[in-house]
C-alpha positions as a Markdown table, in Angstrom:
| # | Residue | x | y | z |
|---|---|---|---|---|
| 1 | Unk | 88.6 | 125.8 | 86.1 |
| 2 | Unk | 88.9 | 124.9 | 82.5 |
| 3 | Unk | 84.8 | 124.5 | 82.2 |
| 4 | Unk | 84.4 | 127.4 | 84.6 |
| 5 | Unk | 86.4 | 129.8 | 81.6 |
| 6 | Unk | 84.2 | 128.0 | 78.9 |
| 7 | Unk | 81.2 | 128.9 | 80.9 |
| 8 | Unk | 82.1 | 132.6 | 81.5 |
| 9 | Unk | 83.0 | 132.6 | 77.7 |
| 10 | Unk | 79.6 | 131.2 | 76.7 |
| 11 | Unk | 78.0 | 133.6 | 79.2 |
| 12 | Unk | 79.6 | 136.6 | 77.1 |
| 13 | Unk | 77.9 | 134.8 | 73.8 |
| 14 | Unk | 81.4 | 133.8 | 72.6 |
| 15 | Unk | 81.9 | 130.2 | 70.6 |
| 16 | Unk | 83.9 | 128.1 | 68.5 |
| 17 | Unk | 85.4 | 126.9 | 72.0 |
| 18 | Unk | 87.8 | 123.9 | 72.4 |
| 19 | Unk | 89.8 | 122.3 | 75.5 |
| 20 | Unk | 92.9 | 121.0 | 74.7 |
| 21 | Unk | 93.6 | 118.5 | 77.4 |
| 22 | Unk | 96.3 | 116.3 | 78.8 |
| 23 | Unk | 95.3 | 112.6 | 77.8 |
| 24 | Unk | 91.5 | 111.1 | 76.8 |
| 25 | Unk | 90.1 | 110.4 | 80.0 |
| 26 | Unk | 90.6 | 114.7 | 80.6 |
| 27 | Unk | 87.9 | 114.6 | 77.8 |
| 28 | Unk | 85.7 | 111.3 | 78.3 |
| 29 | Unk | 85.5 | 112.8 | 82.1 |
| 30 | Unk | 83.8 | 116.1 | 81.0 |
| 31 | Unk | 80.2 | 116.4 | 82.9 |
| 32 | Unk | 77.2 | 115.6 | 80.4 |
| 33 | Unk | 76.3 | 119.5 | 80.8 |
| 34 | Unk | 79.5 | 120.4 | 78.6 |
| 35 | Unk | 78.9 | 117.0 | 76.2 |
| 36 | Unk | 78.7 | 120.2 | 73.5 |
| 37 | Unk | 82.6 | 121.8 | 74.0 |
| 38 | Unk | 85.0 | 119.8 | 72.1 |
| 39 | Unk | 87.7 | 118.6 | 73.8 |
| 40 | Unk | 91.0 | 117.2 | 72.0 |
| 41 | Unk | 94.3 | 115.6 | 73.3 |
| 42 | Unk | 97.4 | 114.7 | 71.4 |
| 43 | Unk | 99.9 | 111.6 | 72.0 |
| 44 | Unk | 102.7 | 112.7 | 70.5 |
| 45 | Unk | 105.6 | 110.3 | 69.6 |
| 46 | Unk | 108.6 | 111.1 | 71.7 |
| 47 | Unk | 107.3 | 114.0 | 73.3 |
| 48 | Unk | 107.4 | 111.9 | 76.9 |
| 49 | Unk | 110.9 | 110.6 | 76.5 |
| 50 | Unk | 113.5 | 110.4 | 79.7 |
| 51 | Unk | 114.3 | 114.0 | 80.8 |
| 52 | Unk | 111.0 | 115.4 | 79.9 |
| 53 | Unk | 108.5 | 117.9 | 82.0 |
| 54 | Unk | 105.0 | 116.5 | 81.3 |
| 55 | Unk | 103.8 | 119.6 | 82.0 |
| 56 | Unk | 105.7 | 121.4 | 79.5 |
| 57 | Unk | 105.6 | 118.9 | 77.0 |
| 58 | Unk | 101.4 | 119.4 | 77.4 |
| 59 | Unk | 102.2 | 123.6 | 77.3 |
| 60 | Unk | 104.0 | 122.4 | 73.7 |
| 61 | Unk | 101.5 | 120.6 | 72.5 |
| 62 | Unk | 99.2 | 123.8 | 73.2 |
| 63 | Unk | 101.4 | 126.1 | 70.8 |
| 64 | Unk | 101.9 | 123.2 | 68.5 |
| 65 | Unk | 97.9 | 123.1 | 67.6 |
| 66 | Unk | 97.9 | 126.6 | 67.7 |
| 67 | Unk | 100.6 | 126.9 | 65.3 |
| 68 | Unk | 98.4 | 124.6 | 63.0 |
| 69 | Unk | 95.2 | 126.9 | 63.5 |
| 70 | Unk | 96.9 | 130.2 | 62.7 |
| 71 | Unk | 98.7 | 128.8 | 60.0 |
| 72 | Unk | 95.1 | 127.6 | 58.4 |
| 73 | Unk | 94.3 | 131.4 | 58.6 |
| 74 | Unk | 92.2 | 131.1 | 61.5 |
| 75 | Unk | 92.1 | 134.1 | 64.4 |
| 76 | Unk | 92.8 | 132.3 | 67.5 |
| 77 | Unk | 92.5 | 133.4 | 70.9 |
| 78 | Unk | 94.1 | 131.1 | 73.5 |
| 79 | Unk | 94.0 | 131.3 | 77.6 |
| 80 | Unk | 95.1 | 129.3 | 80.3 |
| 81 | Unk | 92.5 | 127.6 | 82.1 |
| 82 | Unk | 93.1 | 129.9 | 85.4 |
| 83 | Unk | 91.4 | 132.7 | 83.4 |
| 84 | Unk | 88.0 | 134.3 | 84.1 |
| 85 | Unk | 86.0 | 136.1 | 81.1 |
| 86 | Unk | 84.2 | 139.2 | 82.4 |
| 87 | Unk | 84.3 | 140.7 | 79.6 |
| 88 | Unk | 84.5 | 140.7 | 75.9 |
| 89 | Unk | 88.0 | 140.4 | 75.0 |
| 90 | Unk | 87.0 | 141.7 | 71.0 |
| 91 | Unk | 85.9 | 144.7 | 72.1 |
| 92 | Unk | 89.4 | 145.6 | 72.5 |
| 93 | Unk | 91.3 | 143.5 | 70.7 |
| 94 | Unk | 89.2 | 144.5 | 67.5 |
| 95 | Unk | 89.4 | 148.3 | 68.2 |
| 96 | Unk | 92.1 | 151.1 | 69.0 |
| 97 | Unk | 96.0 | 149.9 | 68.7 |
| 98 | Unk | 95.5 | 146.5 | 69.3 |
| 99 | Unk | 93.3 | 145.6 | 66.3 |
| 100 | Unk | 96.9 | 146.7 | 64.4 |
| 101 | Unk | 98.8 | 143.8 | 65.8 |
| 102 | Unk | 99.1 | 140.4 | 64.8 |
| 103 | Unk | 100.1 | 139.1 | 67.7 |
| 104 | Unk | 98.9 | 140.2 | 71.1 |
| 105 | Unk | 99.9 | 139.1 | 74.3 |
| 106 | Unk | 100.6 | 140.2 | 78.2 |
| 107 | Unk | 103.4 | 141.5 | 79.8 |
| 108 | Unk | 104.3 | 140.2 | 83.9 |
| 109 | Unk | 105.5 | 143.5 | 84.4 |
| 110 | Unk | 108.6 | 145.2 | 85.7 |
| 111 | Unk | 107.4 | 144.4 | 89.0 |
| 112 | Unk | 108.7 | 140.5 | 89.1 |
| 113 | Unk | 112.3 | 141.1 | 89.6 |
| 114 | Unk | 113.4 | 137.3 | 87.8 |
| 115 | Unk | 111.1 | 137.7 | 84.7 |
| 116 | Unk | 110.6 | 141.1 | 83.1 |
| 117 | Unk | 109.1 | 139.6 | 80.0 |
| 118 | Unk | 105.9 | 138.2 | 78.3 |
| 119 | Unk | 103.1 | 136.2 | 80.1 |
| 120 | Unk | 101.7 | 133.6 | 77.7 |
| 121 | Unk | 98.4 | 132.8 | 80.0 |
| 122 | Unk | 96.4 | 135.1 | 77.2 |
| 123 | Unk | 97.6 | 135.4 | 73.7 |
| 124 | Unk | 95.5 | 136.4 | 70.6 |
| 125 | Unk | 96.8 | 136.1 | 66.7 |
| 126 | Unk | 94.9 | 137.8 | 64.1 |
| 127 | Unk | 95.4 | 138.5 | 60.3 |
| 128 | Unk | 98.2 | 136.6 | 60.3 |
| 129 | Unk | 100.4 | 135.3 | 57.2 |
| 130 | Unk | 100.4 | 131.9 | 57.3 |
| 131 | Unk | 104.0 | 131.6 | 57.3 |
| 132 | Unk | 104.9 | 135.0 | 58.9 |
| 133 | Unk | 106.7 | 135.8 | 62.1 |
| 134 | Unk | 103.8 | 135.7 | 64.2 |
| 135 | Unk | 102.5 | 132.1 | 63.0 |
| 136 | Unk | 105.9 | 130.5 | 63.3 |
| 137 | Unk | 106.2 | 131.7 | 66.9 |
| 138 | Unk | 104.6 | 129.0 | 68.3 |
| 139 | Unk | 106.0 | 126.5 | 65.8 |
| 140 | Unk | 109.7 | 127.4 | 67.2 |
| 141 | Unk | 108.4 | 127.3 | 70.4 |
| 142 | Unk | 107.2 | 123.7 | 70.3 |
| 143 | Unk | 109.9 | 122.4 | 68.1 |
| 144 | Unk | 112.3 | 123.9 | 70.7 |
| 145 | Unk | 110.9 | 122.1 | 73.7 |
| 146 | Unk | 110.3 | 118.9 | 71.4 |
| 147 | Unk | 114.0 | 118.9 | 70.6 |
| 148 | Unk | 115.7 | 119.6 | 74.0 |
| 149 | Unk | 113.4 | 117.2 | 76.0 |
| 150 | Unk | 113.9 | 114.4 | 73.1 |
| 151 | Unk | 117.9 | 115.3 | 74.2 |
| 152 | Unk | 118.2 | 115.5 | 77.3 |
| 153 | Unk | 121.6 | 113.8 | 77.5 |
| 154 | Unk | 122.8 | 115.7 | 74.5 |
| 155 | Unk | 122.0 | 119.2 | 76.0 |
| 156 | Unk | 123.4 | 118.2 | 79.1 |
| 157 | Unk | 126.6 | 117.0 | 77.8 |
| 158 | Unk | 126.8 | 120.7 | 76.2 |
| 159 | Unk | 125.5 | 122.4 | 79.4 |
| 160 | Unk | 126.0 | 119.9 | 82.0 |
| 161 | Unk | 123.4 | 121.9 | 84.8 |
| 162 | Unk | 120.5 | 121.8 | 82.0 |
| 163 | Unk | 117.4 | 119.9 | 82.9 |
| 164 | Unk | 114.0 | 119.9 | 81.4 |
| 165 | Unk | 112.6 | 122.7 | 83.5 |
| 166 | Unk | 114.6 | 125.4 | 81.2 |
| 167 | Unk | 111.6 | 124.4 | 78.2 |
| 168 | Unk | 109.1 | 126.2 | 80.7 |
| 169 | Unk | 107.0 | 127.7 | 77.6 |
| 170 | Unk | 106.8 | 131.4 | 78.8 |
| 171 | Unk | 110.6 | 131.5 | 79.1 |
| 172 | Unk | 111.1 | 130.5 | 75.7 |
| 173 | Unk | 108.3 | 133.3 | 74.5 |
| 174 | Unk | 110.6 | 135.4 | 76.4 |
| 175 | Unk | 113.6 | 134.1 | 75.2 |
| 176 | Unk | 112.2 | 134.6 | 71.5 |
| 177 | Unk | 110.4 | 138.0 | 71.9 |
| 178 | Unk | 113.4 | 139.7 | 73.3 |
| 179 | Unk | 115.8 | 138.0 | 70.7 |
| 180 | Unk | 113.6 | 138.8 | 67.5 |
| 181 | Unk | 113.4 | 142.1 | 68.5 |
| 182 | Unk | 116.5 | 142.4 | 68.2 |
| 183 | Unk | 116.8 | 144.4 | 71.5 |
| 184 | Unk | 117.6 | 144.2 | 74.8 |
| 185 | Unk | 114.0 | 145.8 | 76.6 |
| 186 | Unk | 112.2 | 142.9 | 77.6 |
| 187 | Unk | 115.5 | 140.7 | 79.0 |
| 188 | Unk | 115.9 | 140.3 | 82.3 |
| 189 | Unk | 118.5 | 142.2 | 84.9 |
| 190 | Unk | 119.9 | 138.3 | 85.1 |
| 191 | Unk | 120.3 | 136.0 | 82.3 |
| 192 | Unk | 117.2 | 133.0 | 83.0 |
| 193 | Unk | 118.5 | 129.8 | 82.8 |
| 194 | Unk | 121.1 | 130.6 | 80.3 |
| 195 | Unk | 118.2 | 130.7 | 77.9 |
| 196 | Unk | 120.0 | 133.4 | 75.7 |
| 197 | Unk | 123.0 | 130.9 | 75.2 |
| 198 | Unk | 123.2 | 129.7 | 71.6 |
| 199 | Unk | 123.2 | 126.1 | 70.5 |
| 200 | Unk | 126.1 | 124.3 | 69.3 |
| 201 | Unk | 126.4 | 124.9 | 65.5 |
| 202 | Unk | 126.4 | 121.5 | 64.2 |
| 203 | Unk | 124.0 | 119.4 | 62.3 |
| 204 | Unk | 122.6 | 118.0 | 65.0 |
| 205 | Unk | 121.2 | 121.4 | 66.2 |
| 206 | Unk | 119.2 | 122.8 | 63.3 |
| 207 | Unk | 117.9 | 126.1 | 65.7 |
| 208 | Unk | 120.3 | 128.8 | 66.6 |
| 209 | Unk | 119.0 | 129.4 | 69.9 |
| 210 | Unk | 120.4 | 133.2 | 70.0 |
| 211 | Unk | 119.0 | 133.7 | 66.7 |
| 212 | Unk | 115.3 | 135.3 | 67.5 |
| 213 | Unk | 112.6 | 133.1 | 66.8 |
| 214 | Unk | 111.5 | 133.4 | 63.3 |
| 215 | Unk | 115.3 | 132.7 | 62.3 |
| 216 | Unk | 117.0 | 129.3 | 61.7 |
| 217 | Unk | 120.0 | 128.1 | 60.9 |
| 218 | Unk | 119.3 | 127.6 | 57.1 |
| 219 | Unk | 122.0 | 124.9 | 54.9 |
| 220 | Unk | 123.9 | 128.2 | 54.6 |
| 221 | Unk | 127.0 | 126.0 | 53.9 |
| 222 | Unk | 125.5 | 124.4 | 51.1 |
| 223 | Unk | 124.1 | 127.6 | 49.7 |
| 224 | Unk | 126.9 | 129.7 | 49.9 |
| 225 | Unk | 129.1 | 126.7 | 49.1 |
| 226 | Unk | 128.4 | 127.3 | 45.6 |
| 227 | Unk | 131.0 | 129.3 | 45.4 |
| 228 | Unk | 133.7 | 127.9 | 47.7 |
| 229 | Unk | 137.0 | 128.6 | 47.7 |
| 230 | Unk | 136.4 | 132.3 | 46.3 |
| 231 | Unk | 136.7 | 135.4 | 48.2 |
| 232 | Unk | 135.0 | 136.4 | 51.6 |
| 233 | Unk | 133.4 | 139.6 | 49.7 |
| 234 | Unk | 131.8 | 136.9 | 46.6 |
| 235 | Unk | 130.5 | 134.5 | 49.5 |
| 236 | Unk | 128.5 | 136.7 | 50.9 |
| 237 | Unk | 127.2 | 138.3 | 48.0 |
| 238 | Unk | 126.3 | 134.6 | 47.5 |
| 239 | Unk | 124.9 | 134.6 | 51.0 |
| 240 | Unk | 122.9 | 137.3 | 50.0 |
| 241 | Unk | 121.3 | 135.7 | 46.7 |
| 242 | Unk | 117.5 | 134.5 | 47.9 |
| 243 | Unk | 117.9 | 132.2 | 44.7 |
| 244 | Unk | 121.0 | 130.9 | 46.1 |
| 245 | Unk | 119.7 | 130.5 | 49.8 |
| 246 | Unk | 116.1 | 129.1 | 48.7 |
| 247 | Unk | 117.7 | 126.7 | 46.6 |
| 248 | Unk | 119.7 | 125.5 | 49.6 |
| 249 | Unk | 116.7 | 125.5 | 51.7 |
| 250 | Unk | 114.7 | 123.4 | 49.4 |
| 251 | Unk | 117.0 | 120.4 | 49.4 |
| 252 | Unk | 118.0 | 120.8 | 52.6 |
| 253 | Unk | 114.7 | 121.0 | 54.5 |
| 254 | Unk | 111.8 | 120.8 | 52.3 |
| 255 | Unk | 111.6 | 124.6 | 52.9 |
| 256 | Unk | 111.5 | 127.9 | 50.7 |
| 257 | Unk | 112.8 | 131.1 | 52.9 |
| 258 | Unk | 115.2 | 133.8 | 51.8 |
| 259 | Unk | 117.8 | 135.6 | 53.7 |
| 260 | Unk | 117.6 | 137.8 | 56.4 |
| 261 | Unk | 120.7 | 138.8 | 58.4 |
| 262 | Unk | 124.1 | 137.4 | 57.8 |
| 263 | Unk | 126.2 | 136.1 | 60.5 |
| 264 | Unk | 129.4 | 137.1 | 61.2 |
| 265 | Unk | 130.7 | 133.5 | 59.4 |
| 266 | Unk | 132.0 | 133.7 | 56.0 |
| 267 | Unk | 129.8 | 130.2 | 55.6 |
| 268 | Unk | 126.8 | 131.1 | 57.8 |
| 269 | Unk | 123.8 | 132.8 | 56.3 |
| 270 | Unk | 120.6 | 133.3 | 58.5 |
| 271 | Unk | 117.1 | 132.8 | 56.6 |
| 272 | Unk | 113.7 | 133.8 | 57.3 |
| 273 | Unk | 111.3 | 131.2 | 56.7 |
| 274 | Unk | 108.1 | 131.7 | 54.9 |
| 275 | Unk | 106.9 | 135.4 | 53.0 |
């Protein structure tokens, strides 16, 4: 199917295409007629341990690669292998209202009773800031998937019914978009597999499951501890200080950001990574 997609794109005059395959054997098996097509695979260490779903891991690798490409400043169109192009997609993506969006996705539509959320079979990034929310979304998705699959036992300790199937990329995309928009428009009628639940706040889980797709738990306890022992009002002022938070982020994780929101707790702040 992937080669059919490549052929349909080439017939429309589209170039700069590469296939992300599951392994090296898939790439070496390409027919000679497609020897000009770039093919890549990823052997990410630790991504294939117990409790992982190989298909979900492959999809996460796709979004990890997408994140790297977008953060390098390129516009990127990702397509599932079962997509067939009959028209030049850029005619629609570069005109009208879509031209003003940094991230364009499909909607699965209200006709699906269990999942009224985004469909990630066709995703387009354009004119993205390398550290903005649109570029951070695939980074966060891959990070969630690898982090959870590599710690299946730990996840089941907190959520006994958890399994690696919960890292289906489309469901995670749904969770990020719905919570990132801070509204319930894209939520399904019933929570899907508990994806809206918040991960335990501990040193082992640096991401907040319910915080949204560009929010991360920053080392706020350290940043806000600059005023430890002071009043809650003073601590909140500390949490609202970009300098204090940036200092804490740089020290603990090597990333610099600024405060986006405060959590209910006086020592918990959230930071927005990037610019």
